[in-house]
PDB file of C-alpha atoms in Angstrom:
ATOM      1  CA  ALA A  91       9.768  10.788  18.793  1.00  0.00           C
ATOM      2  CA  LEU A  92      13.340  12.430  17.777  1.00  0.00           C
ATOM      3  CA  GLY A  93      12.286  13.689  14.418  1.00  0.00           C
ATOM      4  CA  ILE A  94      10.375  16.659  15.675  1.00  0.00           C
ATOM      5  CA  PRO A  95      13.240  18.338  17.871  1.00  0.00           C
ATOM      6  CA  LEU A  96      15.822  17.155  15.234  1.00  0.00           C
ATOM      7  CA  GLY A  97      13.602  18.476  12.413  1.00  0.00           C
ATOM      8  CA  ARG A  98      13.087  21.981  14.547  1.00  0.00           C
ATOM      9  CA  ARG A  99      16.818  22.181  14.935  1.00  0.00           C
ATOM     10  CA  LEU A 100      17.376  21.569  11.257  1.00  0.00           C
ATOM     11  CA  ILE A 101      14.997  24.197  10.004  1.00  0.00           C
ATOM     12  CA  GLY A 102      16.251  26.654  12.631  1.00  0.00           C
ATOM     13  CA  ILE A 103      20.024  26.143  11.345  1.00  0.00           C
ATOM     14  CA  VAL A 104      18.687  26.646   7.642  1.00  0.00           C
ATOM     15  CA  GLY A 105      16.344  29.668   8.557  1.00  0.00           C
ATOM     16  CA  ARG A 106      19.278  31.561  10.054  1.00  0.00           C
ATOM     17  CA  ALA A 107      21.069  31.072   6.705  1.00  0.00           C
ATOM     18  CA  ASN A 108      18.536  33.553   4.937  1.00  0.00           C
ATOM     19  CA  VAL A 109      19.326  32.287   1.541  1.00  0.00           C
ATOM     20  CA  ARG A 110      16.207  32.257  -0.891  1.00  0.00           C
ATOM     21  CA  GLY A 111      14.890  29.012  -1.667  1.00  0.00           C
ATOM     22  CA  VAL A 112      17.073  27.010   0.895  1.00  0.00           C
ATOM     23  CA  LEU A 113      14.034  26.113   3.251  1.00  0.00           C
ATOM     24  CA  VAL A 114      11.834  24.673   0.532  1.00  0.00           C
ATOM     25  CA  ALA A 115      15.079  22.843  -0.806  1.00  0.00           C
ATOM     26  CA  ILE A 116      15.687  21.187   2.450  1.00  0.00           C
ATOM     27  CA  ALA A 117      12.122  20.431   3.239  1.00  0.00           C
ATOM     28  CA  VAL A 118      12.009  18.757  -0.250  1.00  0.00           C
ATOM     29  CA  ALA A 119      15.267  16.911   0.308  1.00  0.00           C
ATOM     30  CA  LEU A 120      13.755  15.758   3.687  1.00  0.00           C
ATOM     31  CA  ALA A 121      10.468  14.361   2.282  1.00  0.00           C
ATOM     32  CA  LEU A 122      12.254  12.474  -0.476  1.00  0.00           C
ATOM     33  CA  LEU A 123      14.995  11.185   2.154  1.00  0.00           C
ATOM     34  CA  LEU A 124      12.358   9.900   4.434  1.00  0.00           C
ATOM     35  CA  ALA A 125      10.186   8.731   1.410  1.00  0.00           C
ATOM     36  CA  PHE A 126      13.152   6.562   0.129  1.00  0.00           C
ATOM     37  CA  ALA A 127      13.974   5.370   3.786  1.00  0.00           C
ATOM     38  CA  ALA A 128      10.319   3.947   4.135  1.00  0.00           C
ATOM     39  CA  GLU A 129      10.377   2.435   0.709  1.00  0.00           C
ATOM     40  CA  LYS A 130      13.639   0.761   1.730  1.00  0.00           C
ATOM     41  CA  ALA A 131      12.198  -0.388   5.022  1.00  0.00           C
ATOM     42  CA  GLY A 132       9.496  -2.297   3.109  1.00  0.00           C
ATOM     43  CA  SER A 133       6.803   0.372   3.432  1.00  0.00           C
ATOM     44  CA  ALA A 134       5.163   2.894   0.859  1.00  0.00           C
ATOM     45  CA  ALA A 135       6.952   5.734   0.088  1.00  0.00           C
ATOM     46  CA  ILE A 136       3.995   8.009   0.966  1.00  0.00           C
ATOM     47  CA  VAL A 137       4.351   6.942   4.645  1.00  0.00           C
ATOM     48  CA  GLY A 138       8.025   8.462   4.786  1.00  0.00           C
ATOM     49  CA  ALA A 139       6.782  11.600   3.177  1.00  0.00           C
ATOM     50  CA  PHE A 140       3.864  11.829   5.465  1.00  0.00           C
ATOM     51  CA  ALA A 141       6.289  11.469   8.390  1.00  0.00           C
ATOM     52  CA  ALA A 142       8.440  14.456   6.957  1.00  0.00           C
ATOM     53  CA  GLY A 143       5.389  16.613   6.656  1.00  0.00           C
ATOM     54  CA  LEU A 144       4.407  16.079  10.232  1.00  0.00           C
ATOM     55  CA  VAL A 145       7.950  16.983  11.347  1.00  0.00           C
ATOM     56  CA  LEU A 146       8.133  19.981   9.188  1.00  0.00           C
ATOM     57  CA  ALA A 147       4.618  21.231  10.211  1.00  0.00           C
ATOM     58  CA  ARG A 148       5.582  21.448  14.350  1.00  0.00           C
ATOM     59  CA  THR A 149       8.570  23.670  13.365  1.00  0.00           C
ATOM     60  CA  ASN A 150       8.482  27.397  13.528  1.00  0.00           C
ATOM     61  CA  ARG A 151       8.617  27.590   9.649  1.00  0.00           C
ATOM     62  CA  GLY A 152       5.737  25.058   9.232  1.00  0.00           C
ATOM     63  CA  HIS A 153       3.534  27.713   7.850  1.00  0.00           C
ATOM     64  CA  ASP A 154       6.309  29.448   5.661  1.00  0.00           C
ATOM     65  CA  ILE A 155       7.295  26.038   4.009  1.00  0.00           C
ATOM     66  CA  ASP A 156       3.393  25.242   3.441  1.00  0.00           C
ATOM     67  CA  THR A 157       3.140  28.611   1.675  1.00  0.00           C
ATOM     68  CA  ALA A 158       6.112  28.145  -0.487  1.00  0.00           C
ATOM     69  CA  LEU A 159       5.202  24.717  -1.482  1.00  0.00           C
ATOM     70  CA  LYS A 160       1.482  25.627  -2.491  1.00  0.00           C
ATOM     71  CA  PRO A 161       2.505  26.453  -6.212  1.00  0.00           C
ATOM     72  CA  VAL A 162       4.564  22.939  -6.428  1.00  0.00           C
ATOM     73  CA  VAL A 163       1.183  21.273  -5.171  1.00  0.00           C
ATOM     74  CA  ASP A 164      -1.007  23.398  -7.700  1.00  0.00           C
ATOM     75  CA  ILE A 165       1.346  22.147 -10.642  1.00  0.00           C
ATOM     76  CA  PHE A 166       1.764  18.304  -9.734  1.00  0.00           C
ATOM     77  CA  ALA A 167      -1.618  17.582  -8.045  1.00  0.00           C
ATOM     78  CA  PRO A 168      -3.727  17.817 -11.358  1.00  0.00           C
ATOM     79  CA  LEU A 169      -0.857  15.827 -13.097  1.00  0.00           C
ATOM     80  CA  PHE A 170      -1.136  13.108 -10.243  1.00  0.00           C
ATOM     81  CA  PHE A 171      -5.118  12.774 -10.852  1.00  0.00           C
ATOM     82  CA  VAL A 172      -4.362  12.554 -14.755  1.00  0.00           C
ATOM     83  CA  PHE A 173      -1.819  10.031 -14.243  1.00  0.00           C
ATOM     84  CA  VAL A 174      -3.938   7.689 -12.313  1.00  0.00           C
ATOM     85  CA  GLY A 175      -7.050   8.334 -14.571  1.00  0.00           C
ATOM     86  CA  ALA A 176      -4.988   7.271 -17.380  1.00  0.00           C
ATOM     87  CA  GLN A 177      -4.224   4.068 -15.799  1.00  0.00           C
ATOM     88  CA  VAL A 178      -7.997   3.125 -15.466  1.00  0.00           C
ATOM     89  CA  ASN A 179      -9.177   0.938 -18.227  1.00  0.00           C
ATOM     90  CA  VAL A 180     -12.531   2.321 -19.415  1.00  0.00           C
ATOM     91  CA  ALA A 181     -13.873  -0.580 -20.914  1.00  0.00           C
ATOM     92  CA  TYR A 182     -14.658  -1.977 -17.360  1.00  0.00           C
ATOM     93  CA  LEU A 183     -17.021   0.913 -16.980  1.00  0.00           C
ATOM     94  CA  ASN A 184     -19.137  -0.679 -19.865  1.00  0.00           C
ATOM     95  CA  PRO A 185     -22.013  -2.839 -17.949  1.00  0.00           C
ATOM     96  CA  ALA A 186     -22.458  -4.900 -20.904  1.00  0.00           C
ATOM     97  CA  THR A 187     -20.767  -7.764 -19.604  1.00  0.00           C
ATOM     98  CA  PRO A 188     -21.010  -9.791 -16.550  1.00  0.00           C
ATOM     99  CA  GLU A 189     -17.466  -8.912 -15.640  1.00  0.00           C
ATOM    100  CA  ASN A 190     -17.847  -5.304 -15.912  1.00  0.00           C
ATOM    101  CA  ARG A 191     -20.996  -5.352 -14.117  1.00  0.00           C
ATOM    102  CA  ALA A 192     -18.992  -7.220 -11.216  1.00  0.00           C
ATOM    103  CA  VAL A 193     -16.427  -4.370 -11.255  1.00  0.00           C
ATOM    104  CA  LEU A 194     -19.162  -1.845 -11.008  1.00  0.00           C
ATOM    105  CA  LEU A 195     -21.071  -3.618  -8.197  1.00  0.00           C
ATOM    106  CA  LEU A 196     -17.677  -3.990  -6.523  1.00  0.00           C
ATOM    107  CA  ALA A 197     -17.296  -0.107  -6.549  1.00  0.00           C
ATOM    108  CA  ILE A 198     -20.850   0.558  -5.322  1.00  0.00           C
ATOM    109  CA  GLY A 199     -20.216  -2.028  -2.524  1.00  0.00           C
ATOM    110  CA  LEU A 200     -17.270  -0.334  -1.313  1.00  0.00           C
ATOM    111  CA  THR A 201     -18.705   2.888  -1.663  1.00  0.00           C
ATOM    112  CA  VAL A 202     -21.773   2.002   0.612  1.00  0.00           C
ATOM    113  CA  VAL A 203     -19.446   0.136   3.040  1.00  0.00           C
ATOM    114  CA  GLY A 204     -17.187   3.116   3.123  1.00  0.00           C
ATOM    115  CA  PHE A 205     -20.200   5.507   3.898  1.00  0.00           C
ATOM    116  CA  LEU A 206     -21.369   3.188   6.409  1.00  0.00           C
ATOM    117  CA  GLY A 207     -18.160   2.621   8.164  1.00  0.00           C
ATOM    118  CA  LYS A 208     -17.146   6.242   8.500  1.00  0.00           C
ATOM    119  CA  PHE A 209     -20.762   7.145  10.031  1.00  0.00           C
ATOM    120  CA  ALA A 210     -20.640   4.153  12.353  1.00  0.00           C
ATOM    121  CA  ALA A 211     -17.035   5.612  13.397  1.00  0.00           C
ATOM    122  CA  GLY A 212     -18.648   9.358  13.808  1.00  0.00           C
ATOM    123  CA  TYR A 213     -21.273   7.798  15.954  1.00  0.00           C
ATOM    124  CA  ALA A 214     -18.712   6.606  18.265  1.00  0.00           C
ATOM    125  CA  ALA A 215     -17.303   9.960  19.049  1.00  0.00           C
ATOM    126  CA  TRP A 216     -17.541  11.726  22.139  1.00  0.00           C
ATOM    127  CA  GLY A 217     -20.763  13.654  23.179  1.00  0.00           C
ATOM    128  CA  GLY A 218     -21.511  17.111  22.355  1.00  0.00           C
ATOM    129  CA  VAL A 219     -20.824  16.993  18.863  1.00  0.00           C
ATOM    130  CA  ARG A 220     -22.495  16.449  15.602  1.00  0.00           C
ATOM    131  CA  ARG A 221     -21.774  12.731  14.960  1.00  0.00           C
ATOM    132  CA  ALA A 222     -23.178  12.629  11.333  1.00  0.00           C
ATOM    133  CA  PHE A 223     -21.080  15.665  10.583  1.00  0.00           C
ATOM    134  CA  ILE A 224     -17.854  13.826  11.650  1.00  0.00           C
ATOM    135  CA  GLY A 225     -18.721  10.860  10.055  1.00  0.00           C
ATOM    136  CA  ALA A 226     -19.242  12.572   6.629  1.00  0.00           C
ATOM    137  CA  GLY A 227     -16.043  14.194   7.005  1.00  0.00           C
ATOM    138  CA  MET A 228     -14.308  10.943   7.133  1.00  0.00           C
ATOM    139  CA  VAL A 229     -16.102   9.773   4.131  1.00  0.00           C
ATOM    140  CA  PRO A 230     -13.569  10.799   1.553  1.00  0.00           C
ATOM    141  CA  ARG A 231     -10.944   8.342   0.318  1.00  0.00           C
ATOM    142  CA  GLY A 232      -8.859  10.966  -1.651  1.00  0.00           C
ATOM    143  CA  GLU A 233      -5.505  10.934  -3.048  1.00  0.00           C
ATOM    144  CA  VAL A 234      -3.880   8.821  -0.360  1.00  0.00           C
ATOM    145  CA  GLY A 235      -6.210   5.946  -1.385  1.00  0.00           C
ATOM    146  CA  LEU A 236      -5.601   6.666  -5.119  1.00  0.00           C
ATOM    147  CA  ILE A 237      -1.483   6.416  -4.176  1.00  0.00           C
ATOM    148  CA  PHE A 238      -1.987   3.152  -2.685  1.00  0.00           C
ATOM    149  CA  ALA A 239      -4.159   1.546  -5.251  1.00  0.00           C
ATOM    150  CA  SER A 240      -1.681   2.773  -7.780  1.00  0.00           C
ATOM    151  CA  ILE A 241       1.296   1.051  -5.811  1.00  0.00           C
ATOM    152  CA  GLY A 242      -0.930  -1.929  -5.683  1.00  0.00           C
ATOM    153  CA  ARG A 243      -1.721  -2.194  -9.381  1.00  0.00           C
ATOM    154  CA  ALA A 244       2.057  -1.529 -10.060  1.00  0.00           C
ATOM    155  CA  THR A 245       3.218  -4.448  -7.845  1.00  0.00           C
ATOM    156  CA  GLY A 246       0.818  -6.654  -9.037  1.00  0.00           C
ATOM    157  CA  ALA A 247      -1.040  -7.013  -5.711  1.00  0.00           C
ATOM    158  CA  LEU A 248      -4.271  -5.689  -7.043  1.00  0.00           C
ATOM    159  CA  PRO A 249      -6.061  -7.030 -10.165  1.00  0.00           C
ATOM    160  CA  GLU A 250      -6.899  -4.481 -12.722  1.00  0.00           C
ATOM    161  CA  ARG A 251     -10.584  -4.911 -12.095  1.00  0.00           C
ATOM    162  CA  VAL A 252     -10.065  -4.112  -8.447  1.00  0.00           C
ATOM    163  CA  PHE A 253      -8.144  -0.902  -8.976  1.00  0.00           C
ATOM    164  CA  VAL A 254     -10.733   0.096 -11.199  1.00  0.00           C
ATOM    165  CA  ALA A 255     -13.385  -0.437  -8.522  1.00  0.00           C
ATOM    166  CA  LEU A 256     -11.129   1.219  -6.008  1.00  0.00           C
ATOM    167  CA  VAL A 257     -10.492   4.416  -8.194  1.00  0.00           C
ATOM    168  CA  LEU A 258     -14.426   4.639  -8.877  1.00  0.00           C
ATOM    169  CA  THR A 259     -14.834   4.613  -4.853  1.00  0.00           C
ATOM    170  CA  VAL A 260     -12.241   7.037  -4.263  1.00  0.00           C
ATOM    171  CA  PHE A 261     -13.924   9.555  -6.755  1.00  0.00           C
ATOM    172  CA  ALA A 262     -17.494   8.816  -5.666  1.00  0.00           C
ATOM    173  CA  THR A 263     -16.581   9.319  -1.986  1.00  0.00           C
ATOM    174  CA  THR A 264     -14.583  12.580  -2.941  1.00  0.00           C
ATOM    175  CA  PHE A 265     -17.540  14.041  -4.834  1.00  0.00           C
ATOM    176  CA  ILE A 266     -20.475  12.867  -2.768  1.00  0.00           C
ATOM    177  CA  ALA A 267     -18.759  14.195   0.795  1.00  0.00           C
ATOM    178  CA  PRO A 268     -18.585  18.214   0.176  1.00  0.00           C
ATOM    179  CA  PRO A 269     -22.530  18.430  -0.500  1.00  0.00           C
ATOM    180  CA  LEU A 270     -23.115  15.949   2.100  1.00  0.00           C
ATOM    181  CA  LEU A 271     -20.863  18.073   4.739  1.00  0.00           C
ATOM    182  CA  LYS A 272     -22.669  21.181   3.449  1.00  0.00           C
ATOM    183  CA  ALA A 273     -26.029  19.779   4.336  1.00  0.00           C
ATOM    184  CA  LEU A 274     -25.185  18.388   7.558  1.00  0.00           C
ATOM    185  CA  ARG A 275     -23.086  21.553   8.832  1.00  0.00           C
ATOM    186  CA  PRO A 276     -24.403  22.424  12.221  1.00  0.00           C
ATOM    187  CA  ASN A 277     -25.782  25.919  12.496  1.00  0.00           C
ATOM    188  CA  ARG A 278     -23.459  28.138  14.444  1.00  0.00           C
ATOM    189  CA  ARG A 279     -26.502  29.208  16.618  1.00  0.00           C
ATOM    190  CA  GLU A 280     -27.473  25.753  17.421  1.00  0.00           C
ATOM    191  CA  GLN A 281     -24.108  23.970  17.858  1.00  0.00           C
ATOM    192  CA  PRO A 282     -23.962  22.612  21.071  1.00  0.00           C
ATOM    193  CA  ARG A 283     -20.836  23.546  23.352  1.00  0.00           C
ATOM    194  CA  PRO A 284     -18.099  21.046  23.840  1.00  0.00           C
ATOM    195  CA  GLN A 285     -18.578  19.029  27.152  1.00  0.00           C
ATOM    196  CA  PRO A 286     -15.733  19.782  29.816  1.00  0.00           C
ATOM    197  CA  ALA A 287     -13.536  16.866  30.175  1.00  0.00           C
TER     198      ALA A 287
END
């Protein structure tokens, strides 16, 4: 709760300095600091970095920070996916052995359960919305799932087979969701109006 007003004050002070690059440097430093604090507290570093993002997004310079950091994301996001992909033992993708078939079946099972769970959550939404569309929007696991899977593998909490199954699940849900969302997207003319509270 204190992070938002403190973040606004910090960004306000930095913004008044009007020095090129300082705003981005402070934003990155805050993300790294909170990531370090989260890890020292026994959580994942991404939790602290996410908290920093929430704080910075609510400042009056949130859009400027987002715009300035986009080139950094464009450089490092592909490297992250290559790094995770390089950790996958592709031998598990060969269904010739029972062990590998178990990995593939686990990936299929996780994908199916993920779809069913998200669609069920979408149907729990309030009236006046396209519930299937909301459910489909929650399907992708994305980079956060890959980060936690990588952490689990690095710490030994996840066996290699489970890590491969999770990566396959993330990629399956990420690639299937966009066409599914496009198919379920409500027509603007037919879109129901939100119900008054």
